[in-house]
Amino acid sequence: MIITTELILSILASTLRRAVPLLLASLGGTFSMRAGVIDLGLEGMMLAGAFFGVLGASITGSAWMGLLIGIIFGIIFSLVHGVLHVKYKVNGSISGMVVNLLAAAVTPLVLTGYFGTTGKSPMVESFTNPKWEWLDNIPFIGPVLGGQNILFYLSIVLVIVSWIFLYKSKFGLRMRMVGENPEAASAVGLNVRAYKYFGVLISGAYAGLAGVYLSLGQMNLFVEEMTAGRGYIAVVINAFGRFNPIGSFLGSLFFGFFDAVQTVFQSFLPSQLVMMTPYVITIIVIIFGLKGGKAPAGTGKHIEN
Amino acid sequence: MTDKMKSVKKIQRRQSFANSIGALFFSLLLGMVFIYAMGYSPIESYKAIFGISLGTVKGFALSMSQATPLMFTGMAFALAYRVKMINTGAEGQLYIGALSAALVGVYVTSLPGFVHVPLALAAAFIAGGLVAGAVALAKAYTGANEIILTLMLNSVIIFFTSYLVNGPLKPEGSGVGQTEKIAETAKLTRLIPQTQLTTAIILAIVVALLAEFLINRTVFGYEVKVTGHNFTAAKVAGINVSRISILTFALSGAIAGLGGAAMVLGVNYRFVDGFSSGYGFAGISIAALAAYSPIAVIPSAMLIGILRAGTITLSRTTSIPVELVDLIQVLVIIFVAAPTMIKPIYKMRDRIIERFKTRGKTHGGEEI
């Protein structure tokens, strides 16, 4: 195989494209974990966002309306997690898995019910890449950034906004306090449950957006189980990035890179072995890469009524 | 055990029984809403589903053969949950067990049936146990989250087995990804001719009885229960909690592996690429419905099997998809986990406890 500048640039562009859904979902996970609620439901919220985004775009004929509807359904699915865990005090891992299984069951049901198809939806309006000639003409940067769609730029903005919110705002500080020590937060008069709900719902919005990126950003239709475990990988990225938006950004680039290079190997290795790589990398990171990083101390803890 | 402890246990058992029945009832009720939204009559659909599964011998055999792998995966989840570990890896353990059983079934030949079948089952048991044991080991030593780890392993195992049966293990001239057919001596005996119901279901029941015995009648089982109930207390009491957790989790994976073997030796007679239709995840729901008791997993799996068999047959003539069962399964988990969500269940449960209390008094029992 010959390594050319072109190949490297295309891998870099592909790295960014594949990092976006991971980044958005793990940013969402950050909010959830910082409020002390485990973020195991990201996969399901993402799948819901991907499907209902397509449904919304199909009904309204607009990708932006699809995006809005995808986010709303991400939030609705996160509410299931929130209500079960925060209100009914169900183990957060179980309630997270419930969201994943619920989305895996509901999306094909509605797919068959509404579109009358199985496996995938018909094609709908999707996001197109913005045409910025000045950007395309810059050497090296042009070919890498030129291939990105508008949701990529949005996700970069969201990294900064999330970081400022968590570390520079009073509200973010209080939310982190709830995540670290709900008892103490409650003692100083914070509404612990409200903060937990807030964290979970924001994670649903981000994960919904991540799903929309998969179905309306990278493609123009919904394919059954199209999230393919990205929500779980996002959980790992979130921990890998020490529950910090900047860490999530770097972690997503790392995983996005491995996702991008695997396509290079597809030409001379059996596809199944190539498709295994992101999961193998994730397992290696779980076992060797998470040492020393601790989840917020109050994760899964409830306050007495 | 004192009388008081016995009656506490009895109440708990009744409580969880009422919970499960209520949860199943409300899940089926909510399933009706979905059927209605799809444009079908809910009552007619349920009549058809149960009519198919329970009305004919063939239908009943299909229900029970559908229930068989679910018994294994349900037990797998239930056992792991006894040490408060979540085995979402039953799907992968099922695949690795199925592949191991198929390898023994295909490539180990000229053995009598009474040796061949146990050998294939043992291979599946060991393979599933090793995979799950490795996960538990990783958790014990690095604190890795077993849920994510098992889910990632599921994908790795499914892709890897798919590679094997589409590449090196694929028989010549085969159009789909699968292994060679297993030897006659490795096949399980059919209980009803021309159906998929085999002696695997008897194996499942025997395993359930053994698991129940292990949990309730042995020192190991006692340590499992203490570890699951209060990790710190178990440690203080001198129980080697990591050893208990690793062994229990490995056993859980081994049982899921047996489920895969049951599919290969009893139903498909070979390893078929992507053969499981979500049996692993269905186990979560079945274990929840059974209140994590291995023996109660058997009737729970039968109920879900009846539902699945009926819906599978119904989906061939109508556009009601098989995923309806998946939805009902998730609802079951929700309602079992949060029984207070549905007031009627709560009330029913209270009434049962109340009645039991008063009856206990008339018999001169202590108040609890």
CSV table of C-alpha atoms in Angstrom, one decimal, chain B:
chain,number,residue,atom,x,y,z
B,1,MET,CA,-34.3,-21.3,60.1
B,2,THR,CA,-36.8,-19.9,62.5
B,3,ASP,CA,-40.5,-19.6,61.8
B,4,LYS,CA,-40.2,-15.8,61.6
B,5,MET,CA,-37.5,-16.0,58.9
B,6,LYS,CA,-39.6,-18.5,57.0
B,7,SER,CA,-42.6,-16.3,57.0
B,8,VAL,CA,-40.6,-13.3,55.9
B,9,LYS,CA,-39.3,-15.3,53.0
B,10,LYS,CA,-42.8,-16.5,52.2
B,11,ILE,CA,-44.0,-12.9,52.1
B,12,GLN,CA,-41.2,-11.8,49.9
B,13,ARG,CA,-41.9,-14.6,47.5
B,14,ARG,CA,-45.5,-13.7,47.3
B,15,GLN,CA,-44.7,-10.1,46.9
B,16,SER,CA,-42.4,-10.7,43.9
B,17,PHE,CA,-44.9,-13.2,42.5
B,18,ALA,CA,-47.6,-10.6,42.6
B,19,ASN,CA,-45.2,-8.0,41.2
B,20,SER,CA,-44.3,-10.2,38.2
B,21,ILE,CA,-47.9,-11.1,37.4
B,22,GLY,CA,-48.9,-7.5,37.6
B,23,ALA,CA,-45.9,-6.4,35.5
B,24,LEU,CA,-46.7,-9.0,32.8
B,25,PHE,CA,-50.3,-8.1,32.8
B,26,PHE,CA,-49.6,-4.3,32.3
B,27,SER,CA,-47.0,-5.0,29.7
B,28,LEU,CA,-49.4,-7.0,27.6
B,29,LEU,CA,-52.0,-4.3,28.1
B,30,LEU,CA,-49.6,-1.6,26.8
B,31,GLY,CA,-48.7,-4.0,24.0
B,32,MET,CA,-52.3,-3.8,23.0
B,33,VAL,CA,-52.0,0.0,22.5
B,34,PHE,CA,-49.2,-0.7,20.0
B,35,ILE,CA,-51.2,-3.3,18.1
B,36,TYR,CA,-54.1,-0.9,17.9
B,37,ALA,CA,-51.8,1.8,16.6
B,38,MET,CA,-50.7,-0.6,13.9
B,39,GLY,CA,-54.3,-0.9,12.8
B,40,TYR,CA,-55.1,-4.3,14.1
B,41,SER,CA,-57.6,-5.5,16.7
B,42,PRO,CA,-55.7,-6.0,19.9
B,43,ILE,CA,-58.0,-8.7,21.3
B,44,GLU,CA,-58.1,-10.6,18.0
B,45,SER,CA,-54.3,-10.4,17.8
B,46,TYR,CA,-53.8,-11.8,21.3
B,47,LYS,CA,-56.4,-14.5,20.6
B,48,ALA,CA,-54.4,-15.4,17.5
B,49,ILE,CA,-51.1,-15.4,19.3
B,50,PHE,CA,-52.2,-17.6,22.2
B,51,GLY,CA,-54.4,-19.7,19.9
B,52,ILE,CA,-51.3,-20.5,17.7
B,53,SER,CA,-49.0,-21.2,20.6
B,54,LEU,CA,-51.3,-23.2,22.9
B,55,GLY,CA,-54.0,-24.5,20.5
B,56,THR,CA,-52.0,-27.0,18.6
B,57,VAL,CA,-49.3,-29.6,19.4
B,58,LYS,CA,-47.0,-28.0,16.8
B,59,GLY,CA,-47.6,-24.5,18.2
B,60,PHE,CA,-46.9,-25.7,21.7
B,61,ALA,CA,-43.7,-27.4,20.6
B,62,LEU,CA,-42.6,-24.2,18.8
B,63,SER,CA,-43.3,-22.2,22.0
B,64,MET,CA,-41.3,-24.6,24.1
B,65,SER,CA,-38.4,-24.7,21.7
B,66,GLN,CA,-38.4,-20.9,21.5
B,67,ALA,CA,-38.4,-20.9,25.3
B,68,THR,CA,-35.4,-23.3,25.6
B,69,PRO,CA,-32.5,-20.9,24.8
B,70,LEU,CA,-34.3,-18.2,26.8
B,71,MET,CA,-34.2,-20.5,29.9
B,72,PHE,CA,-30.5,-20.6,29.6
B,73,THR,CA,-30.0,-16.9,29.0
B,74,GLY,CA,-32.5,-16.0,31.7
B,75,MET,CA,-30.7,-18.2,34.2
B,76,ALA,CA,-27.4,-16.6,33.2
B,77,PHE,CA,-28.7,-13.1,34.0
B,78,ALA,CA,-30.4,-14.2,37.2
B,79,LEU,CA,-27.3,-15.9,38.5
B,80,ALA,CA,-25.0,-13.0,37.8
B,81,TYR,CA,-27.5,-10.6,39.4
B,82,ARG,CA,-27.2,-12.6,42.6
B,83,VAL,CA,-23.8,-11.1,43.1
B,84,LYS,CA,-25.2,-7.7,41.8
B,85,MET,CA,-23.3,-8.1,38.5
B,86,ILE,CA,-25.1,-7.5,35.2
B,87,ASN,CA,-24.4,-10.0,32.5
B,88,THR,CA,-25.4,-8.2,29.3
B,89,GLY,CA,-23.0,-10.6,27.5
B,90,ALA,CA,-25.3,-13.6,27.3
B,91,GLU,CA,-25.6,-13.0,23.6
B,92,GLY,CA,-21.9,-13.3,23.0
B,93,GLN,CA,-21.6,-16.2,25.4
B,94,LEU,CA,-24.4,-17.9,23.5
B,95,TYR,CA,-22.5,-17.5,20.2
B,96,ILE,CA,-19.2,-18.8,21.6
B,97,GLY,CA,-20.9,-21.7,23.2
B,98,ALA,CA,-22.7,-22.5,20.0
B,99,LEU,CA,-19.5,-22.4,18.0
B,100,SER,CA,-17.7,-24.6,20.4
B,101,ALA,CA,-20.5,-27.2,20.4
B,102,ALA,CA,-20.6,-27.1,16.6
B,103,LEU,CA,-16.8,-27.6,16.4
B,104,VAL,CA,-17.1,-30.7,18.6
B,105,GLY,CA,-20.2,-31.8,16.8
B,106,VAL,CA,-18.6,-31.6,13.4
B,107,TYR,CA,-14.9,-32.4,13.8
B,108,VAL,CA,-14.9,-35.0,16.7
B,109,THR,CA,-16.4,-38.0,15.1
B,110,SER,CA,-16.8,-41.8,15.7
B,111,LEU,CA,-18.0,-41.3,19.2
B,112,PRO,CA,-21.2,-42.9,20.6
B,113,GLY,CA,-24.0,-40.4,21.2
B,114,PHE,CA,-23.9,-40.7,25.0
B,115,VAL,CA,-20.3,-39.4,24.9
B,116,HIS,CA,-20.6,-37.0,21.9
B,117,VAL,CA,-23.5,-34.9,23.2
B,118,PRO,CA,-22.0,-34.4,26.7
B,119,LEU,CA,-18.7,-33.5,25.2
B,120,ALA,CA,-20.2,-30.9,22.9
B,121,LEU,CA,-22.2,-29.5,25.8
B,122,ALA,CA,-19.0,-29.4,28.0
B,123,ALA,CA,-17.2,-27.5,25.3
B,124,ALA,CA,-20.0,-24.9,25.2
B,125,PHE,CA,-20.1,-24.7,29.0
B,126,ILE,CA,-16.3,-24.1,29.2
B,127,ALA,CA,-16.2,-21.6,26.4
B,128,GLY,CA,-19.0,-19.5,27.8
B,129,GLY,CA,-17.5,-19.8,31.2
B,130,LEU,CA,-14.1,-18.7,30.1
B,131,VAL,CA,-15.4,-15.6,28.3
B,132,ALA,CA,-17.5,-14.5,31.2
B,133,GLY,CA,-14.8,-15.4,33.7
B,134,ALA,CA,-12.3,-13.2,31.9
B,135,VAL,CA,-14.7,-10.3,32.1
B,136,ALA,CA,-15.2,-10.8,35.8
B,137,LEU,CA,-11.5,-11.1,36.3
B,138,ALA,CA,-11.0,-7.8,34.5
B,139,LYS,CA,-13.6,-6.2,36.7
B,140,ALA,CA,-12.1,-7.5,39.9
B,141,TYR,CA,-8.6,-6.3,39.0
B,142,THR,CA,-9.1,-3.1,37.1
B,143,GLY,CA,-12.6,-2.1,38.1
B,144,ALA,CA,-13.8,-2.2,34.5
B,145,ASN,CA,-17.5,-1.9,34.0
B,146,GLU,CA,-18.8,-5.4,33.2
B,147,ILE,CA,-21.8,-4.1,31.2
B,148,ILE,CA,-19.8,-2.2,28.6
B,149,LEU,CA,-17.1,-4.9,28.5
B,150,THR,CA,-19.6,-7.7,27.8
B,151,LEU,CA,-21.5,-5.6,25.2
B,152,MET,CA,-18.2,-4.9,23.4
B,153,LEU,CA,-17.3,-8.5,23.6
B,154,ASN,CA,-20.7,-9.4,22.1
B,155,SER,CA,-19.8,-7.4,19.0
B,156,VAL,CA,-16.3,-8.9,18.8
B,157,ILE,CA,-17.6,-12.5,19.2
B,158,ILE,CA,-20.4,-12.1,16.7
B,159,PHE,CA,-18.1,-10.5,14.1
B,160,PHE,CA,-15.4,-13.1,14.8
B,161,THR,CA,-17.7,-16.1,14.5
B,162,SER,CA,-19.1,-14.6,11.4
B,163,TYR,CA,-15.6,-14.3,9.9
B,164,LEU,CA,-15.0,-18.0,10.8
B,165,VAL,CA,-18.1,-19.4,9.2
B,166,ASN,CA,-17.8,-17.2,6.2
B,167,GLY,CA,-14.2,-18.1,5.8
B,168,PRO,CA,-12.2,-21.0,7.1
B,169,LEU,CA,-15.1,-23.0,8.5
B,170,LYS,CA,-17.5,-22.6,5.6
B,171,PRO,CA,-18.4,-25.8,3.8
B,172,GLU,CA,-17.6,-25.8,0.1
B,173,GLY,CA,-20.5,-24.7,-2.1
B,174,SER,CA,-22.5,-23.2,0.8
B,175,GLY,CA,-24.2,-19.9,-0.1
B,176,VAL,CA,-24.6,-18.6,3.5
B,177,GLY,CA,-22.2,-18.4,6.5
B,178,GLN,CA,-22.4,-21.6,8.4
B,179,THR,CA,-20.3,-24.6,9.5
B,180,GLU,CA,-20.7,-28.2,8.3
B,181,LYS,CA,-23.5,-30.2,9.6
B,182,ILE,CA,-22.8,-31.9,13.0
B,183,ALA,CA,-22.5,-35.7,13.2
B,184,GLU,CA,-25.7,-37.7,13.9
B,185,THR,CA,-24.3,-38.8,17.2
B,186,ALA,CA,-24.1,-35.2,18.4
B,187,LYS,CA,-27.8,-34.4,17.7
B,188,LEU,CA,-30.2,-34.1,20.6
B,189,THR,CA,-33.3,-36.4,20.7
B,190,ARG,CA,-36.6,-34.8,19.7
B,191,LEU,CA,-39.3,-35.0,22.2
B,192,ILE,CA,-42.1,-34.5,19.6
B,193,PRO,CA,-41.2,-35.8,16.1
B,194,GLN,CA,-40.9,-33.2,13.4
B,195,THR,CA,-40.7,-30.3,15.8
B,196,GLN,CA,-37.7,-28.4,17.2
B,197,LEU,CA,-38.6,-29.4,20.8
B,198,THR,CA,-35.7,-31.6,22.0
B,199,THR,CA,-34.2,-32.9,25.3
B,200,ALA,CA,-32.5,-29.5,25.6
B,201,ILE,CA,-35.5,-28.3,27.6
B,202,ILE,CA,-35.0,-31.1,30.1
B,203,LEU,CA,-31.3,-30.1,30.4
B,204,ALA,CA,-32.5,-26.5,31.1
B,205,ILE,CA,-34.8,-27.7,33.8
B,206,VAL,CA,-32.0,-29.9,35.4
B,207,VAL,CA,-29.6,-26.9,35.3
B,208,ALA,CA,-32.2,-24.7,36.9
B,209,LEU,CA,-32.7,-27.3,39.7
B,210,LEU,CA,-28.9,-27.6,40.2
B,211,ALA,CA,-28.6,-23.8,40.3
B,212,GLU,CA,-31.4,-23.5,42.8
B,213,PHE,CA,-29.7,-26.1,45.0
B,214,LEU,CA,-26.4,-24.4,44.6
B,215,ILE,CA,-27.8,-21.0,45.7
B,216,ASN,CA,-30.0,-22.2,48.5
B,217,ARG,CA,-28.3,-25.3,49.9
B,218,THR,CA,-24.6,-24.9,49.7
B,219,VAL,CA,-21.9,-22.8,51.5
B,220,PHE,CA,-21.0,-21.3,48.1
B,221,GLY,CA,-24.6,-20.2,47.5
B,222,TYR,CA,-24.7,-18.7,51.0
B,223,GLU,CA,-21.6,-16.7,50.2
B,224,VAL,CA,-23.1,-15.6,46.9
B,225,LYS,CA,-26.2,-14.4,48.6
B,226,VAL,CA,-24.3,-12.4,51.3
B,227,THR,CA,-22.0,-10.9,48.6
B,228,GLY,CA,-24.9,-9.8,46.5
B,229,HIS,CA,-26.8,-8.5,49.5
B,230,ASN,CA,-24.0,-6.5,51.1
B,231,PHE,CA,-20.6,-6.4,49.5
B,232,THR,CA,-18.9,-4.7,52.4
B,233,ALA,CA,-20.4,-6.9,55.1
B,234,ALA,CA,-19.4,-10.0,53.1
B,235,LYS,CA,-15.8,-8.8,52.9
B,236,VAL,CA,-15.8,-8.0,56.7
B,237,ALA,CA,-17.2,-11.5,57.3
B,238,GLY,CA,-14.1,-13.0,55.6
B,239,ILE,CA,-15.8,-14.0,52.4
B,240,ASN,CA,-13.5,-13.8,49.4
B,241,VAL,CA,-15.8,-11.6,47.4
B,242,SER,CA,-13.8,-11.4,44.2
B,243,ARG,CA,-13.5,-15.2,44.1
B,244,ILE,CA,-17.3,-15.5,44.6
B,245,SER,CA,-18.1,-12.9,42.0
B,246,ILE,CA,-15.7,-14.3,39.4
B,247,LEU,CA,-16.9,-17.9,39.9
B,248,THR,CA,-20.6,-16.8,39.8
B,249,PHE,CA,-20.1,-14.7,36.7
B,250,ALA,CA,-18.2,-17.5,35.0
B,251,LEU,CA,-21.0,-19.9,35.8
B,252,SER,CA,-23.5,-17.4,34.4
B,253,GLY,CA,-21.6,-17.3,31.1
B,254,ALA,CA,-21.2,-21.1,31.1
B,255,ILE,CA,-25.0,-21.5,31.3
B,256,ALA,CA,-25.5,-19.0,28.5
B,257,GLY,CA,-23.0,-21.1,26.5
B,258,LEU,CA,-25.1,-24.1,27.0
B,259,GLY,CA,-28.0,-22.2,25.5
B,260,GLY,CA,-26.0,-21.8,22.3
B,261,ALA,CA,-25.2,-25.5,22.3
B,262,ALA,CA,-28.9,-26.3,22.6
B,263,MET,CA,-29.5,-24.3,19.5
B,264,VAL,CA,-26.8,-26.1,17.5
B,265,LEU,CA,-27.3,-29.6,18.8
B,266,GLY,CA,-31.1,-29.4,18.8
B,267,VAL,CA,-32.4,-26.9,16.3
B,268,ASN,CA,-30.0,-25.9,13.5
B,269,TYR,CA,-27.6,-28.9,13.6
B,270,ARG,CA,-24.8,-26.4,12.7
B,271,PHE,CA,-23.5,-23.0,13.6
B,272,VAL,CA,-25.4,-20.5,11.5
B,273,ASP,CA,-24.1,-16.9,11.2
B,274,GLY,CA,-26.2,-14.5,13.3
B,275,PHE,CA,-28.6,-17.3,14.4
B,276,SER,CA,-29.7,-15.6,17.7
B,277,SER,CA,-32.7,-13.3,17.4
B,278,GLY,CA,-31.9,-11.4,20.6
B,279,TYR,CA,-32.1,-14.4,23.0
B,280,GLY,CA,-29.3,-12.9,25.1
B,281,PHE,CA,-31.2,-9.7,25.8
B,282,ALA,CA,-34.5,-11.5,26.3
B,283,GLY,CA,-32.8,-13.2,29.2
B,284,ILE,CA,-32.7,-9.9,31.2
B,285,SER,CA,-36.5,-9.6,31.0
B,286,ILE,CA,-37.0,-13.3,31.9
B,287,ALA,CA,-34.7,-13.1,34.9
B,288,ALA,CA,-36.5,-9.9,36.1
B,289,LEU,CA,-39.9,-11.7,35.7
B,290,ALA,CA,-38.6,-14.6,37.7
B,291,ALA,CA,-37.3,-12.3,40.4
B,292,TYR,CA,-33.8,-13.7,39.8
B,293,SER,CA,-34.7,-17.2,41.0
B,294,PRO,CA,-33.2,-19.8,38.7
B,295,ILE,CA,-36.1,-22.2,39.0
B,296,ALA,CA,-38.7,-19.5,38.4
B,297,VAL,CA,-36.8,-18.7,35.1
B,298,ILE,CA,-38.3,-21.9,33.6
B,299,PRO,CA,-42.0,-20.8,33.7
B,300,SER,CA,-41.0,-17.2,32.8
B,301,ALA,CA,-39.1,-18.3,29.7
B,302,MET,CA,-42.1,-20.5,28.8
B,303,LEU,CA,-44.4,-17.5,29.0
B,304,ILE,CA,-42.2,-15.4,26.8
B,305,GLY,CA,-41.7,-18.4,24.5
B,306,ILE,CA,-45.4,-18.8,24.0
B,307,LEU,CA,-45.6,-15.1,23.2
B,308,ARG,CA,-42.7,-15.3,20.8
B,309,ALA,CA,-43.9,-18.4,19.0
B,310,GLY,CA,-47.4,-16.9,18.5
B,311,THR,CA,-46.0,-13.6,17.3
B,312,ILE,CA,-43.5,-15.2,14.9
B,313,THR,CA,-46.3,-17.2,13.3
B,314,LEU,CA,-48.6,-14.2,13.2
B,315,SER,CA,-46.0,-11.9,11.7
B,316,ARG,CA,-46.0,-14.1,8.6
B,317,THR,CA,-49.6,-13.3,7.7
B,318,THR,CA,-49.9,-9.8,9.2
B,319,SER,CA,-47.6,-6.8,9.4
B,320,ILE,CA,-47.4,-7.1,13.2
B,321,PRO,CA,-43.6,-7.4,13.6
B,322,VAL,CA,-41.8,-9.8,16.0
B,323,GLU,CA,-40.4,-6.8,17.7
B,324,LEU,CA,-43.7,-6.5,19.5
B,325,VAL,CA,-42.4,-9.2,21.9
B,326,ASP,CA,-39.2,-7.2,22.4
B,327,LEU,CA,-41.3,-4.2,23.5
B,328,ILE,CA,-43.4,-6.3,25.9
B,329,GLN,CA,-40.1,-7.7,27.3
B,330,VAL,CA,-38.7,-4.2,28.0
B,331,LEU,CA,-42.0,-3.1,29.6
B,332,VAL,CA,-41.8,-6.2,31.9
B,333,ILE,CA,-38.3,-5.1,33.0
B,334,ILE,CA,-39.6,-1.6,33.7
B,335,PHE,CA,-42.6,-2.7,35.7
B,336,VAL,CA,-40.7,-5.3,37.7
B,337,ALA,CA,-38.0,-2.8,38.5
B,338,ALA,CA,-40.4,0.0,39.5
B,339,PRO,CA,-43.5,-1.7,40.7
B,340,THR,CA,-44.7,1.4,42.4
B,341,MET,CA,-45.2,2.9,39.0
B,342,ILE,CA,-48.5,1.1,38.6
B,343,LYS,CA,-50.7,1.8,41.6
B,344,PRO,CA,-52.9,-1.3,41.1
B,345,ILE,CA,-49.9,-3.6,41.4
B,346,TYR,CA,-48.9,-1.8,44.5
B,347,LYS,CA,-52.4,-2.2,46.0
B,348,MET,CA,-52.7,-5.8,45.0
B,349,ARG,CA,-49.4,-6.5,46.6
B,350,ASP,CA,-50.4,-4.7,49.9
B,351,ARG,CA,-53.6,-6.7,50.0
B,352,ILE,CA,-51.8,-10.0,49.6
B,353,ILE,CA,-49.4,-9.1,52.4
B,354,GLU,CA,-52.3,-7.9,54.6
B,355,ARG,CA,-54.1,-11.2,54.1
B,356,PHE,CA,-51.0,-13.2,54.8
B,357,LYS,CA,-50.4,-11.3,58.0
B,358,THR,CA,-53.8,-11.8,59.4
B,359,ARG,CA,-53.7,-15.5,58.5
B,360,GLY,CA,-50.4,-15.8,60.2
B,361,LYS,CA,-51.9,-14.4,63.4
B,362,THR,CA,-54.8,-16.8,63.5
B,363,HIS,CA,-52.3,-19.6,63.4
B,364,GLY,CA,-50.5,-18.1,66.3
B,365,GLY,CA,-47.5,-16.9,64.3
B,366,GLU,CA,-45.4,-13.9,65.4
B,367,GLU,CA,-46.2,-10.5,64.1
B,368,ILE,CA,-43.6,-9.3,61.6
